[in-house]
Amino acid sequence: MPRAEDYVFVLWADEFEETAATIFVTELRRAGLRVKVVGLTQRRSNGIYGLALVPDLTLDETLPLALNAICVVIPCKSPRVKQLRNDPRLREFFYQAHSKRARFVIGQLNEPDIANLRLFPVSTDNVIVYPEEGLAEFVRKLAASLTTSVQ
């Protein structure tokens, strides 16, 4: 089982993908992981199809927990993901999480797009692009690997 201090953070902002966010949260919590939805812009944001989600924590509340991140999920694709690079708090959060070898899971982006975001430290070897098809099965496998890797 995961350690009590380990977290999976699912980032949430306007026009992110609510379908992906809800699948990640549901499946990872079902697997026994401590999952928190993190609001990047405000306490309530609407997804790309208009579904409003209320985050568990704000980014400011999450920053002190960054070193406990085992995974950070970014449920969006280009071009929405570009809004992330303008927030220095998010960059700091990513660097701290990366220093503890957290995995980053992001929507359909190719390697050059990920590198151009300049959100992740030098190496992107722990950045995983999630598939559009078969997402629930992908998340179940991710959950299994996360629960195994933290034991």
PDB file of N, CA and C in Angstrom, residues 11-106:
ATOM      1  N   LEU A  11      -4.382  18.015 -11.652  1.00  0.00           N
ATOM      2  CA  LEU A  11      -4.513  19.449 -11.838  1.00  0.00           C
ATOM      3  C   LEU A  11      -5.824  19.756 -12.561  1.00  0.00           C
ATOM      4  N   TRP A  12      -6.413  20.916 -12.214  1.00  0.00           N
ATOM      5  CA  TRP A  12      -7.707  21.262 -12.797  1.00  0.00           C
ATOM      6  C   TRP A  12      -7.780  22.763 -13.059  1.00  0.00           C
ATOM      7  N   ALA A  13      -8.181  23.134 -14.287  1.00  0.00           N
ATOM      8  CA  ALA A  13      -8.356  24.537 -14.668  1.00  0.00           C
ATOM      9  C   ALA A  13      -9.412  24.598 -15.765  1.00  0.00           C
ATOM     10  N   ASP A  14      -9.838  25.807 -16.098  1.00  0.00           N
ATOM     11  CA  ASP A  14     -10.838  25.984 -17.152  1.00  0.00           C
ATOM     12  C   ASP A  14     -10.410  25.297 -18.443  1.00  0.00           C
ATOM     13  N   GLU A  15     -11.380  24.627 -19.050  1.00  0.00           N
ATOM     14  CA  GLU A  15     -11.249  23.937 -20.333  1.00  0.00           C
ATOM     15  C   GLU A  15     -10.291  22.746 -20.311  1.00  0.00           C
ATOM     16  N   PHE A  16     -10.021  22.227 -19.118  1.00  0.00           N
ATOM     17  CA  PHE A  16      -9.332  20.941 -19.044  1.00  0.00           C
ATOM     18  C   PHE A  16     -10.364  19.869 -19.363  1.00  0.00           C
ATOM     19  N   GLU A  17      -9.921  18.636 -19.494  1.00  0.00           N
ATOM     20  CA  GLU A  17     -10.806  17.554 -19.910  1.00  0.00           C
ATOM     21  C   GLU A  17     -11.430  16.854 -18.716  1.00  0.00           C
ATOM     22  N   GLU A  18     -12.706  17.154 -18.503  1.00  0.00           N
ATOM     23  CA  GLU A  18     -13.379  16.597 -17.340  1.00  0.00           C
ATOM     24  C   GLU A  18     -13.548  15.089 -17.412  1.00  0.00           C
ATOM     25  N   THR A  19     -13.697  14.529 -18.592  1.00  0.00           N
ATOM     26  CA  THR A  19     -13.809  13.072 -18.711  1.00  0.00           C
ATOM     27  C   THR A  19     -12.541  12.401 -18.200  1.00  0.00           C
ATOM     28  N   ALA A  20     -11.397  12.881 -18.681  1.00  0.00           N
ATOM     29  CA  ALA A  20     -10.117  12.312 -18.238  1.00  0.00           C
ATOM     30  C   ALA A  20      -9.912  12.538 -16.738  1.00  0.00           C
ATOM     31  N   ALA A  21     -10.220  13.736 -16.267  1.00  0.00           N
ATOM     32  CA  ALA A  21     -10.025  14.038 -14.844  1.00  0.00           C
ATOM     33  C   ALA A  21     -10.843  13.101 -13.966  1.00  0.00           C
ATOM     34  N   THR A  22     -12.100  12.880 -14.310  1.00  0.00           N
ATOM     35  CA  THR A  22     -12.949  12.024 -13.473  1.00  0.00           C
ATOM     36  C   THR A  22     -12.517  10.565 -13.529  1.00  0.00           C
ATOM     37  N   ILE A  23     -12.049  10.105 -14.681  1.00  0.00           N
ATOM     38  CA  ILE A  23     -11.559   8.718 -14.769  1.00  0.00           C
ATOM     39  C   ILE A  23     -10.308   8.550 -13.912  1.00  0.00           C
ATOM     40  N   PHE A  24      -9.386   9.496 -14.003  1.00  0.00           N
ATOM     41  CA  PHE A  24      -8.167   9.406 -13.181  1.00  0.00           C
ATOM     42  C   PHE A  24      -8.507   9.408 -11.696  1.00  0.00           C
ATOM     43  N   VAL A  25      -9.325  10.360 -11.273  1.00  0.00           N
ATOM     44  CA  VAL A  25      -9.657  10.461  -9.848  1.00  0.00           C
ATOM     45  C   VAL A  25     -10.357   9.189  -9.372  1.00  0.00           C
ATOM     46  N   THR A  26     -11.344   8.745 -10.105  1.00  0.00           N
ATOM     47  CA  THR A  26     -12.123   7.570  -9.694  1.00  0.00           C
ATOM     48  C   THR A  26     -11.269   6.312  -9.618  1.00  0.00           C
ATOM     49  N   GLU A  27     -10.533   6.017 -10.661  1.00  0.00           N
ATOM     50  CA  GLU A  27      -9.755   4.776 -10.705  1.00  0.00           C
ATOM     51  C   GLU A  27      -8.593   4.788  -9.712  1.00  0.00           C
ATOM     52  N   LEU A  28      -7.941   5.921  -9.568  1.00  0.00           N
ATOM     53  CA  LEU A  28      -6.810   5.979  -8.637  1.00  0.00           C
ATOM     54  C   LEU A  28      -7.272   5.902  -7.184  1.00  0.00           C
ATOM     55  N   ARG A  29      -8.398   6.538  -6.883  1.00  0.00           N
ATOM     56  CA  ARG A  29      -8.945   6.410  -5.520  1.00  0.00           C
ATOM     57  C   ARG A  29      -9.428   4.994  -5.260  1.00  0.00           C
ATOM     58  N   ARG A  30     -10.036   4.379  -6.252  1.00  0.00           N
ATOM     59  CA  ARG A  30     -10.494   2.988  -6.115  1.00  0.00           C
ATOM     60  C   ARG A  30      -9.320   2.069  -5.788  1.00  0.00           C
ATOM     61  N   ALA A  31      -8.147   2.404  -6.306  1.00  0.00           N
ATOM     62  CA  ALA A  31      -6.946   1.593  -6.064  1.00  0.00           C
ATOM     63  C   ALA A  31      -6.328   1.870  -4.690  1.00  0.00           C
ATOM     64  N   GLY A  32      -6.923   2.795  -3.938  1.00  0.00           N
ATOM     65  CA  GLY A  32      -6.419   3.078  -2.593  1.00  0.00           C
ATOM     66  C   GLY A  32      -5.404   4.199  -2.516  1.00  0.00           C
ATOM     67  N   LEU A  33      -5.215   4.925  -3.597  1.00  0.00           N
ATOM     68  CA  LEU A  33      -4.265   6.038  -3.588  1.00  0.00           C
ATOM     69  C   LEU A  33      -4.927   7.309  -3.062  1.00  0.00           C
ATOM     70  N   ARG A  34      -4.143   8.140  -2.438  1.00  0.00           N
ATOM     71  CA  ARG A  34      -4.641   9.430  -1.944  1.00  0.00           C
ATOM     72  C   ARG A  34      -4.551  10.414  -3.104  1.00  0.00           C
ATOM     73  N   VAL A  35      -5.717  10.801  -3.625  1.00  0.00           N
ATOM     74  CA  VAL A  35      -5.800  11.662  -4.807  1.00  0.00           C
ATOM     75  C   VAL A  35      -6.444  12.984  -4.415  1.00  0.00           C
ATOM     76  N   LYS A  36      -5.821  14.067  -4.847  1.00  0.00           N
ATOM     77  CA  LYS A  36      -6.362  15.398  -4.611  1.00  0.00           C
ATOM     78  C   LYS A  36      -6.457  16.143  -5.936  1.00  0.00           C
ATOM     79  N   VAL A  37      -7.617  16.738  -6.180  1.00  0.00           N
ATOM     80  CA  VAL A  37      -7.813  17.598  -7.344  1.00  0.00           C
ATOM     81  C   VAL A  37      -7.340  18.991  -6.946  1.00  0.00           C
ATOM     82  N   VAL A  38      -6.463  19.563  -7.759  1.00  0.00           N
ATOM     83  CA  VAL A  38      -5.816  20.838  -7.446  1.00  0.00           C
ATOM     84  C   VAL A  38      -6.288  21.906  -8.424  1.00  0.00           C
ATOM     85  N   GLY A  39      -6.924  22.941  -7.889  1.00  0.00           N
ATOM     86  CA  GLY A  39      -7.373  24.050  -8.722  1.00  0.00           C
ATOM     87  C   GLY A  39      -6.230  24.987  -9.044  1.00  0.00           C
ATOM     88  N   LEU A  40      -6.034  25.237 -10.331  1.00  0.00           N
ATOM     89  CA  LEU A  40      -4.930  26.101 -10.750  1.00  0.00           C
ATOM     90  C   LEU A  40      -5.335  27.564 -10.843  1.00  0.00           C
ATOM     91  N   THR A  41      -6.592  27.814 -11.170  1.00  0.00           N
ATOM     92  CA  THR A  41      -6.992  29.190 -11.407  1.00  0.00           C
ATOM     93  C   THR A  41      -7.960  29.725 -10.364  1.00  0.00           C
ATOM     94  N   GLN A  42      -8.786  28.875  -9.829  1.00  0.00           N
ATOM     95  CA  GLN A  42      -9.778  29.299  -8.841  1.00  0.00           C
ATOM     96  C   GLN A  42     -10.357  28.067  -8.168  1.00  0.00           C
ATOM     97  N   ARG A  43     -11.291  28.271  -7.276  1.00  0.00           N
ATOM     98  CA  ARG A  43     -11.869  27.135  -6.546  1.00  0.00           C
ATOM     99  C   ARG A  43     -12.797  26.293  -7.420  1.00  0.00           C
ATOM    100  N   ARG A  44     -13.384  26.851  -8.458  1.00  0.00           N
ATOM    101  CA  ARG A  44     -14.300  26.099  -9.320  1.00  0.00           C
ATOM    102  C   ARG A  44     -13.993  26.455 -10.766  1.00  0.00           C
ATOM    103  N   SER A  45     -13.802  25.445 -11.607  1.00  0.00           N
ATOM    104  CA  SER A  45     -13.505  25.676 -13.020  1.00  0.00           C
ATOM    105  C   SER A  45     -14.376  24.766 -13.865  1.00  0.00           C
ATOM    106  N   ASN A  46     -14.680  25.232 -15.078  1.00  0.00           N
ATOM    107  CA  ASN A  46     -15.484  24.455 -16.000  1.00  0.00           C
ATOM    108  C   ASN A  46     -14.590  23.760 -17.012  1.00  0.00           C
ATOM    109  N   GLY A  47     -14.873  22.470 -17.229  1.00  0.00           N
ATOM    110  CA  GLY A  47     -14.123  21.699 -18.198  1.00  0.00           C
ATOM    111  C   GLY A  47     -14.483  22.079 -19.619  1.00  0.00           C
ATOM    112  N   ILE A  48     -13.859  21.426 -20.552  1.00  0.00           N
ATOM    113  CA  ILE A  48     -14.036  21.733 -21.963  1.00  0.00           C
ATOM    114  C   ILE A  48     -15.488  21.535 -22.423  1.00  0.00           C
ATOM    115  N   TYR A  49     -16.231  20.647 -21.757  1.00  0.00           N
ATOM    116  CA  TYR A  49     -17.631  20.402 -22.104  1.00  0.00           C
ATOM    117  C   TYR A  49     -18.590  21.045 -21.111  1.00  0.00           C
ATOM    118  N   GLY A  50     -18.082  21.919 -20.241  1.00  0.00           N
ATOM    119  CA  GLY A  50     -18.924  22.689 -19.356  1.00  0.00           C
ATOM    120  C   GLY A  50     -19.153  22.120 -17.966  1.00  0.00           C
ATOM    121  N   LEU A  51     -18.660  20.913 -17.687  1.00  0.00           N
ATOM    122  CA  LEU A  51     -18.834  20.342 -16.354  1.00  0.00           C
ATOM    123  C   LEU A  51     -17.933  21.078 -15.368  1.00  0.00           C
ATOM    124  N   ALA A  52     -18.526  21.562 -14.290  1.00  0.00           N
ATOM    125  CA  ALA A  52     -17.761  22.271 -13.267  1.00  0.00           C
ATOM    126  C   ALA A  52     -17.280  21.288 -12.219  1.00  0.00           C
ATOM    127  N   LEU A  53     -16.014  21.357 -11.887  1.00  0.00           N
ATOM    128  CA  LEU A  53     -15.441  20.560 -10.811  1.00  0.00           C
ATOM    129  C   LEU A  53     -14.906  21.501  -9.741  1.00  0.00           C
ATOM    130  N   VAL A  54     -15.119  21.128  -8.498  1.00  0.00           N
ATOM    131  CA  VAL A  54     -14.613  21.905  -7.379  1.00  0.00           C
ATOM    132  C   VAL A  54     -13.391  21.170  -6.831  1.00  0.00           C
ATOM    133  N   PRO A  55     -12.226  21.775  -6.917  1.00  0.00           N
ATOM    134  CA  PRO A  55     -11.001  21.118  -6.452  1.00  0.00           C
ATOM    135  C   PRO A  55     -10.983  20.905  -4.943  1.00  0.00           C
ATOM    136  N   ASP A  56     -10.177  19.922  -4.536  1.00  0.00           N
ATOM    137  CA  ASP A  56      -9.961  19.671  -3.108  1.00  0.00           C
ATOM    138  C   ASP A  56      -9.055  20.728  -2.498  1.00  0.00           C
ATOM    139  N   LEU A  57      -8.063  21.174  -3.288  1.00  0.00           N
ATOM    140  CA  LEU A  57      -7.046  22.111  -2.818  1.00  0.00           C
ATOM    141  C   LEU A  57      -6.744  23.138  -3.897  1.00  0.00           C
ATOM    142  N   THR A  58      -6.244  24.287  -3.485  1.00  0.00           N
ATOM    143  CA  THR A  58      -5.717  25.254  -4.447  1.00  0.00           C
ATOM    144  C   THR A  58      -4.243  24.927  -4.687  1.00  0.00           C
ATOM    145  N   LEU A  59      -3.674  25.525  -5.708  1.00  0.00           N
ATOM    146  CA  LEU A  59      -2.251  25.312  -5.970  1.00  0.00           C
ATOM    147  C   LEU A  59      -1.407  25.810  -4.795  1.00  0.00           C
ATOM    148  N   ASP A  60      -1.787  26.928  -4.204  1.00  0.00           N
ATOM    149  CA  ASP A  60      -1.038  27.442  -3.044  1.00  0.00           C
ATOM    150  C   ASP A  60      -1.070  26.455  -1.879  1.00  0.00           C
ATOM    151  N   GLU A  61      -2.199  25.810  -1.654  1.00  0.00           N
ATOM    152  CA  GLU A  61      -2.305  24.820  -0.578  1.00  0.00           C
ATOM    153  C   GLU A  61      -1.504  23.558  -0.892  1.00  0.00           C
ATOM    154  N   THR A  62      -1.307  23.284  -2.162  1.00  0.00           N
ATOM    155  CA  THR A  62      -0.626  22.072  -2.604  1.00  0.00           C
ATOM    156  C   THR A  62       0.894  22.211  -2.611  1.00  0.00           C
ATOM    157  N   LEU A  63       1.397  23.414  -2.787  1.00  0.00           N
ATOM    158  CA  LEU A  63       2.854  23.616  -2.876  1.00  0.00           C
ATOM    159  C   LEU A  63       3.633  22.968  -1.733  1.00  0.00           C
ATOM    160  N   PRO A  64       3.201  23.081  -0.476  1.00  0.00           N
ATOM    161  CA  PRO A  64       3.964  22.435   0.598  1.00  0.00           C
ATOM    162  C   PRO A  64       3.942  20.905   0.531  1.00  0.00           C
ATOM    163  N   LEU A  65       3.034  20.349  -0.254  1.00  0.00           N
ATOM    164  CA  LEU A  65       2.916  18.888  -0.369  1.00  0.00           C
ATOM    165  C   LEU A  65       3.633  18.327  -1.601  1.00  0.00           C
ATOM    166  N   ALA A  66       4.253  19.193  -2.388  1.00  0.00           N
ATOM    167  CA  ALA A  66       4.858  18.771  -3.659  1.00  0.00           C
ATOM    168  C   ALA A  66       5.890  17.666  -3.491  1.00  0.00           C
ATOM    169  N   LEU A  67       6.635  17.687  -2.409  1.00  0.00           N
ATOM    170  CA  LEU A  67       7.656  16.663  -2.195  1.00  0.00           C
ATOM    171  C   LEU A  67       7.045  15.300  -1.872  1.00  0.00           C
ATOM    172  N   ASN A  68       5.743  15.256  -1.641  1.00  0.00           N
ATOM    173  CA  ASN A  68       5.051  13.990  -1.367  1.00  0.00           C
ATOM    174  C   ASN A  68       4.335  13.449  -2.598  1.00  0.00           C
ATOM    175  N   ALA A  69       4.506  14.117  -3.727  1.00  0.00           N
ATOM    176  CA  ALA A  69       3.835  13.690  -4.951  1.00  0.00           C
ATOM    177  C   ALA A  69       4.495  12.438  -5.521  1.00  0.00           C
ATOM    178  N   ILE A  70       3.676  11.439  -5.813  1.00  0.00           N
ATOM    179  CA  ILE A  70       4.172  10.276  -6.544  1.00  0.00           C
ATOM    180  C   ILE A  70       3.724  10.330  -7.997  1.00  0.00           C
ATOM    181  N   CYS A  71       2.707  11.164  -8.259  1.00  0.00           N
ATOM    182  CA  CYS A  71       2.207  11.317  -9.621  1.00  0.00           C
ATOM    183  C   CYS A  71       1.447  12.637  -9.717  1.00  0.00           C
ATOM    184  N   VAL A  72       1.595  13.300 -10.865  1.00  0.00           N
ATOM    185  CA  VAL A  72       0.859  14.522 -11.162  1.00  0.00           C
ATOM    186  C   VAL A  72       0.181  14.312 -12.509  1.00  0.00           C
ATOM    187  N   VAL A  73      -1.148  14.427 -12.516  1.00  0.00           N
ATOM    188  CA  VAL A  73      -1.931  14.234 -13.735  1.00  0.00           C
ATOM    189  C   VAL A  73      -2.360  15.597 -14.260  1.00  0.00           C
ATOM    190  N   ILE A  74      -2.160  15.807 -15.552  1.00  0.00           N
ATOM    191  CA  ILE A  74      -2.557  17.049 -16.210  1.00  0.00           C
ATOM    192  C   ILE A  74      -3.566  16.668 -17.294  1.00  0.00           C
ATOM    193  N   PRO A  75      -4.872  16.713 -16.973  1.00  0.00           N
ATOM    194  CA  PRO A  75      -5.883  16.225 -17.905  1.00  0.00           C
ATOM    195  C   PRO A  75      -6.269  17.249 -18.968  1.00  0.00           C
ATOM    196  N   CYS A  76      -5.322  17.562 -19.824  1.00  0.00           N
ATOM    197  CA  CYS A  76      -5.608  18.462 -20.935  1.00  0.00           C
ATOM    198  C   CYS A  76      -4.614  18.217 -22.056  1.00  0.00           C
ATOM    199  N   LYS A  77      -4.966  18.750 -23.204  1.00  0.00           N
ATOM    200  CA  LYS A  77      -4.133  18.620 -24.389  1.00  0.00           C
ATOM    201  C   LYS A  77      -3.806  20.013 -24.910  1.00  0.00           C
ATOM    202  N   SER A  78      -2.943  20.049 -25.886  1.00  0.00           N
ATOM    203  CA  SER A  78      -2.633  21.300 -26.550  1.00  0.00           C
ATOM    204  C   SER A  78      -3.922  21.817 -27.186  1.00  0.00           C
ATOM    205  N   PRO A  79      -4.223  23.081 -27.218  1.00  0.00           N
ATOM    206  CA  PRO A  79      -3.408  24.213 -26.809  1.00  0.00           C
ATOM    207  C   PRO A  79      -3.626  24.639 -25.349  1.00  0.00           C
ATOM    208  N   ARG A  80      -4.577  24.058 -24.632  1.00  0.00           N
ATOM    209  CA  ARG A  80      -4.888  24.474 -23.262  1.00  0.00           C
ATOM    210  C   ARG A  80      -3.700  24.338 -22.323  1.00  0.00           C
ATOM    211  N   VAL A  81      -2.864  23.341 -22.550  1.00  0.00           N
ATOM    212  CA  VAL A  81      -1.748  23.101 -21.651  1.00  0.00           C
ATOM    213  C   VAL A  81      -0.752  24.264 -21.655  1.00  0.00           C
ATOM    214  N   LYS A  82      -0.748  25.057 -22.716  1.00  0.00           N
ATOM    215  CA  LYS A  82       0.194  26.176 -22.805  1.00  0.00           C
ATOM    216  C   LYS A  82      -0.042  27.224 -21.727  1.00  0.00           C
ATOM    217  N   GLN A  83      -1.277  27.302 -21.208  1.00  0.00           N
ATOM    218  CA  GLN A  83      -1.556  28.264 -20.144  1.00  0.00           C
ATOM    219  C   GLN A  83      -0.770  27.955 -18.869  1.00  0.00           C
ATOM    220  N   LEU A  84      -0.298  26.744 -18.736  1.00  0.00           N
ATOM    221  CA  LEU A  84       0.400  26.336 -17.516  1.00  0.00           C
ATOM    222  C   LEU A  84       1.759  26.989 -17.356  1.00  0.00           C
ATOM    223  N   ARG A  85       2.424  27.274 -18.456  1.00  0.00           N
ATOM    224  CA  ARG A  85       3.793  27.770 -18.347  1.00  0.00           C
ATOM    225  C   ARG A  85       3.885  29.199 -17.837  1.00  0.00           C
ATOM    226  N   ASN A  86       2.758  29.876 -17.675  1.00  0.00           N
ATOM    227  CA  ASN A  86       2.771  31.263 -17.206  1.00  0.00           C
ATOM    228  C   ASN A  86       2.715  31.399 -15.689  1.00  0.00           C
ATOM    229  N   ASP A  87       2.627  30.299 -14.984  1.00  0.00           N
ATOM    230  CA  ASP A  87       2.474  30.363 -13.532  1.00  0.00           C
ATOM    231  C   ASP A  87       3.761  29.878 -12.856  1.00  0.00           C
ATOM    232  N   PRO A  88       4.526  30.769 -12.246  1.00  0.00           N
ATOM    233  CA  PRO A  88       5.787  30.355 -11.610  1.00  0.00           C
ATOM    234  C   PRO A  88       5.572  29.382 -10.443  1.00  0.00           C
ATOM    235  N   ARG A  89       4.419  29.451  -9.784  1.00  0.00           N
ATOM    236  CA  ARG A  89       4.133  28.503  -8.694  1.00  0.00           C
ATOM    237  C   ARG A  89       4.049  27.083  -9.239  1.00  0.00           C
ATOM    238  N   LEU A  90       3.473  26.944 -10.401  1.00  0.00           N
ATOM    239  CA  LEU A  90       3.338  25.624 -11.005  1.00  0.00           C
ATOM    240  C   LEU A  90       4.696  25.067 -11.403  1.00  0.00           C
ATOM    241  N   ARG A  91       5.530  25.907 -11.941  1.00  0.00           N
ATOM    242  CA  ARG A  91       6.888  25.467 -12.291  1.00  0.00           C
ATOM    243  C   ARG A  91       7.621  24.979 -11.047  1.00  0.00           C
ATOM    244  N   GLU A  92       7.513  25.709  -9.942  1.00  0.00           N
ATOM    245  CA  GLU A  92       8.142  25.306  -8.677  1.00  0.00           C
ATOM    246  C   GLU A  92       7.555  23.986  -8.189  1.00  0.00           C
ATOM    247  N   PHE A  93       6.250  23.855  -8.278  1.00  0.00           N
ATOM    248  CA  PHE A  93       5.584  22.614  -7.883  1.00  0.00           C
ATOM    249  C   PHE A  93       6.121  21.441  -8.695  1.00  0.00           C
ATOM    250  N   PHE A  94       6.236  21.617 -10.006  1.00  0.00           N
ATOM    251  CA  PHE A  94       6.747  20.544 -10.868  1.00  0.00           C
ATOM    252  C   PHE A  94       8.191  20.197 -10.521  1.00  0.00           C
ATOM    253  N   TYR A  95       9.009  21.182 -10.274  1.00  0.00           N
ATOM    254  CA  TYR A  95      10.414  20.910  -9.948  1.00  0.00           C
ATOM    255  C   TYR A  95      10.542  20.138  -8.635  1.00  0.00           C
ATOM    256  N   GLN A  96       9.754  20.522  -7.651  1.00  0.00           N
ATOM    257  CA  GLN A  96       9.809  19.805  -6.379  1.00  0.00           C
ATOM    258  C   GLN A  96       9.315  18.367  -6.544  1.00  0.00           C
ATOM    259  N   ALA A  97       8.200  18.191  -7.233  1.00  0.00           N
ATOM    260  CA  ALA A  97       7.665  16.841  -7.448  1.00  0.00           C
ATOM    261  C   ALA A  97       8.661  15.999  -8.255  1.00  0.00           C
ATOM    262  N   HIS A  98       9.271  16.610  -9.255  1.00  0.00           N
ATOM    263  CA  HIS A  98      10.252  15.900 -10.084  1.00  0.00           C
ATOM    264  C   HIS A  98      11.454  15.470  -9.254  1.00  0.00           C
ATOM    265  N   SER A  99      11.848  16.286  -8.291  1.00  0.00           N
ATOM    266  CA  SER A  99      13.017  15.943  -7.472  1.00  0.00           C
ATOM    267  C   SER A  99      12.796  14.663  -6.668  1.00  0.00           C
ATOM    268  N   LYS A 100      11.550  14.303  -6.435  1.00  0.00           N
ATOM    269  CA  LYS A 100      11.217  13.058  -5.729  1.00  0.00           C
ATOM    270  C   LYS A 100      10.770  11.968  -6.696  1.00  0.00           C
ATOM    271  N   ARG A 101      11.045  12.184  -7.981  1.00  0.00           N
ATOM    272  CA  ARG A 101      10.776  11.199  -9.042  1.00  0.00           C
ATOM    273  C   ARG A 101       9.291  10.934  -9.255  1.00  0.00           C
ATOM    274  N   ALA A 102       8.459  11.947  -9.030  1.00  0.00           N
ATOM    275  CA  ALA A 102       7.038  11.802  -9.336  1.00  0.00           C
ATOM    276  C   ALA A 102       6.875  11.592 -10.834  1.00  0.00           C
ATOM    277  N   ARG A 103       5.872  10.849 -11.199  1.00  0.00           N
ATOM    278  CA  ARG A 103       5.526  10.683 -12.612  1.00  0.00           C
ATOM    279  C   ARG A 103       4.554  11.787 -12.998  1.00  0.00           C
ATOM    280  N   PHE A 104       4.674  12.262 -14.224  1.00  0.00           N
ATOM    281  CA  PHE A 104       3.768  13.267 -14.767  1.00  0.00           C
ATOM    282  C   PHE A 104       2.997  12.628 -15.902  1.00  0.00           C
ATOM    283  N   VAL A 105       1.681  12.701 -15.835  1.00  0.00           N
ATOM    284  CA  VAL A 105       0.822  12.087 -16.847  1.00  0.00           C
ATOM    285  C   VAL A 105       0.038  13.220 -17.499  1.00  0.00           C
ATOM    286  N   ILE A 106       0.134  13.309 -18.821  1.00  0.00           N
ATOM    287  CA  ILE A 106      -0.430  14.451 -19.542  1.00  0.00           C
ATOM    288  C   ILE A 106      -1.171  13.975 -20.784  1.00  0.00           C
TER     289      ILE A 106
END
